[in-house]
Every structure is written in C-alpha cells, then in structure tokens.
Coordinates of C-alpha atoms in Angstrom, one line a residue:
X26 CA -41.9 -31.7 -37.0
X27 CA -42.8 -30.0 -33.8
X28 CA -39.7 -27.7 -34.3
X29 CA -40.7 -26.9 -37.8
X30 CA -44.2 -26.0 -36.8
X31 CA -42.8 -23.8 -33.9
X32 CA -40.5 -22.0 -36.4
X33 CA -43.3 -21.5 -38.8
X34 CA -45.5 -20.2 -36.0
X35 CA -42.6 -17.8 -34.9
X36 CA -42.3 -16.5 -38.4
X37 CA -45.9 -16.1 -39.0
X38 CA -46.2 -14.0 -35.9
X39 CA -43.1 -11.9 -36.7
X40 CA -44.7 -11.3 -40.3
X41 CA -48.0 -10.5 -38.4
X42 CA -46.4 -8.2 -36.1
X43 CA -44.5 -6.4 -39.0
X44 CA -48.0 -6.2 -40.9
X45 CA -49.7 -4.8 -37.9
X46 CA -46.8 -2.1 -37.3
X47 CA -47.0 -1.2 -41.1
X48 CA -50.8 -1.2 -41.2
X49 CA -51.7 2.6 -41.7
X50 CA -48.4 4.0 -41.5
X51 CA -48.5 5.8 -44.7
X52 CA -51.8 7.4 -43.5
X53 CA -50.4 8.3 -40.2
X54 CA -47.4 10.2 -41.5
X55 CA -49.7 11.8 -43.9
X56 CA -51.9 13.1 -41.6
X57 CA -48.9 14.1 -39.2
X58 CA -47.6 16.2 -42.2
X59 CA -50.9 17.8 -43.1
X60 CA -51.4 18.6 -39.5
X61 CA -48.0 20.1 -39.1
X62 CA -48.7 22.2 -42.2
X63 CA -52.0 23.3 -40.8
X64 CA -50.4 24.6 -37.5
X65 CA -47.9 26.6 -39.3
X66 CA -50.2 28.2 -41.7
X67 CA -52.4 29.1 -38.4
X68 CA -49.3 30.6 -36.9
X69 CA -48.7 32.7 -40.0
X70 CA -52.3 33.9 -40.0
X71 CA -51.9 34.7 -36.3
X72 CA -48.8 36.6 -36.8
X73 CA -50.4 38.7 -39.7
X74 CA -53.8 39.3 -37.5
X75 CA -51.6 40.6 -34.5
X76 CA -49.6 42.9 -37.0
X77 CA -53.0 44.1 -38.2
X78 CA -54.1 44.8 -34.8
X79 CA -51.0 46.8 -34.0
X80 CA -51.4 49.0 -37.0
X81 CA -55.1 49.7 -36.0
X82 CA -53.9 50.5 -32.5
X83 CA -51.3 52.7 -34.0
X84 CA -53.9 54.6 -36.2
X85 CA -56.1 55.2 -33.3
X86 CA -53.2 56.5 -31.1
X87 CA -52.2 58.8 -34.1
X88 CA -55.7 60.1 -34.3
X89 CA -55.9 60.8 -30.7
X90 CA -52.6 62.7 -31.0
X91 CA -53.8 65.0 -33.6
X92 CA -57.1 65.5 -31.9
X93 CA -55.1 66.8 -28.9
X94 CA -52.8 68.8 -30.8
X95 CA -55.7 70.6 -32.3
X96 CA -57.6 71.0 -29.1
X97 CA -54.3 72.4 -27.3
X98 CA -54.1 75.1 -30.1
X99 CA -57.8 76.0 -29.4
X100 CA -57.1 76.0 -25.7
X101 CA -54.3 78.3 -26.0
X102 CA -56.1 80.7 -28.2
X103 CA -59.1 80.7 -26.0
X104 CA -57.0 81.3 -22.9
X105 CA -55.1 84.1 -24.9
X106 CA -58.4 85.8 -25.7
X107 CA -59.6 85.8 -22.0
X108 CA -56.3 86.9 -20.6
X109 CA -56.9 89.9 -23.0
X110 CA -60.3 90.4 -22.0
X111 CA -59.6 90.4 -18.2
X112 CA -56.4 92.5 -18.4
X113 CA -56.7 94.9 -21.1
X114 CA -60.5 96.1 -21.2
X115 CA -64.0 95.4 -20.8
X116 CA -66.6 94.2 -23.1
X117 CA -69.3 96.7 -24.3
X118 CA -72.5 96.9 -22.9
X119 CA -74.1 95.2 -26.1
X120 CA -72.4 92.1 -25.8
X121 CA -74.4 89.0 -25.4
X122 CA -74.7 87.2 -22.2
X123 CA -73.9 83.9 -23.7
X124 CA -70.5 85.4 -24.7
X125 CA -69.5 86.9 -21.5
X126 CA -70.7 83.8 -19.6
X127 CA -68.6 81.4 -22.0
X128 CA -65.6 83.7 -21.6
X129 CA -65.9 83.6 -17.7
X130 CA -66.4 79.7 -17.4
X131 CA -63.5 79.3 -20.0
X132 CA -61.2 80.7 -17.5

C-alpha cells in the first residue's frame, strides 16, 4: 500500500510538473512570434527611413552643386569684365562711384 502511495505521489508530481511546464506555453510562443514580427517591421521601417534621409542628403548636395556652378559662372564673367576694364581702357568720368568701387573690390 505504501508503494502504491509513493507511485501515486510520483505520478501526481510528474503530471503536475508537465502541467506547470505546459502552463502559458501557447501565450509565450504567441508573444514571441509577435515580438519577432514587430522587430522585423521596425527594422524595415528603419531601412526605409535611412533611404529617405540619404535621398534628402543627395538633394541638398545637388542643390549646392547647382548653386556653385551658377556662382562660378557669375564669378568668371565678373572677373572677365574687370580684366577688360583694367587692361583695355578707363571708365568715363560720369560713371557712378558705386560701380567703380564695386569693380575694384571685386578684383
């Protein structure tokens, strides 16, 4: 009888151990799967965000490049006008002071 009681107690403990192990396992696995999907989605959004940032940087650089090409053209024309003024002739006496001062400063 004592052996039967010990056997019954061992079986009950084993059954209780399995029940404890199986308790909330479905929820744990479901939570794990949802967390994994959330992390993958978050990574995907971060990749998209970084590509948007890169495209913004490309646009800013291209705008700067265009501005610099325009400024270079204006600078070359201004330098050419100044060289012509300094080497080929003089300005007339009626030329406004701001124009002569601007041309002299530009050189």
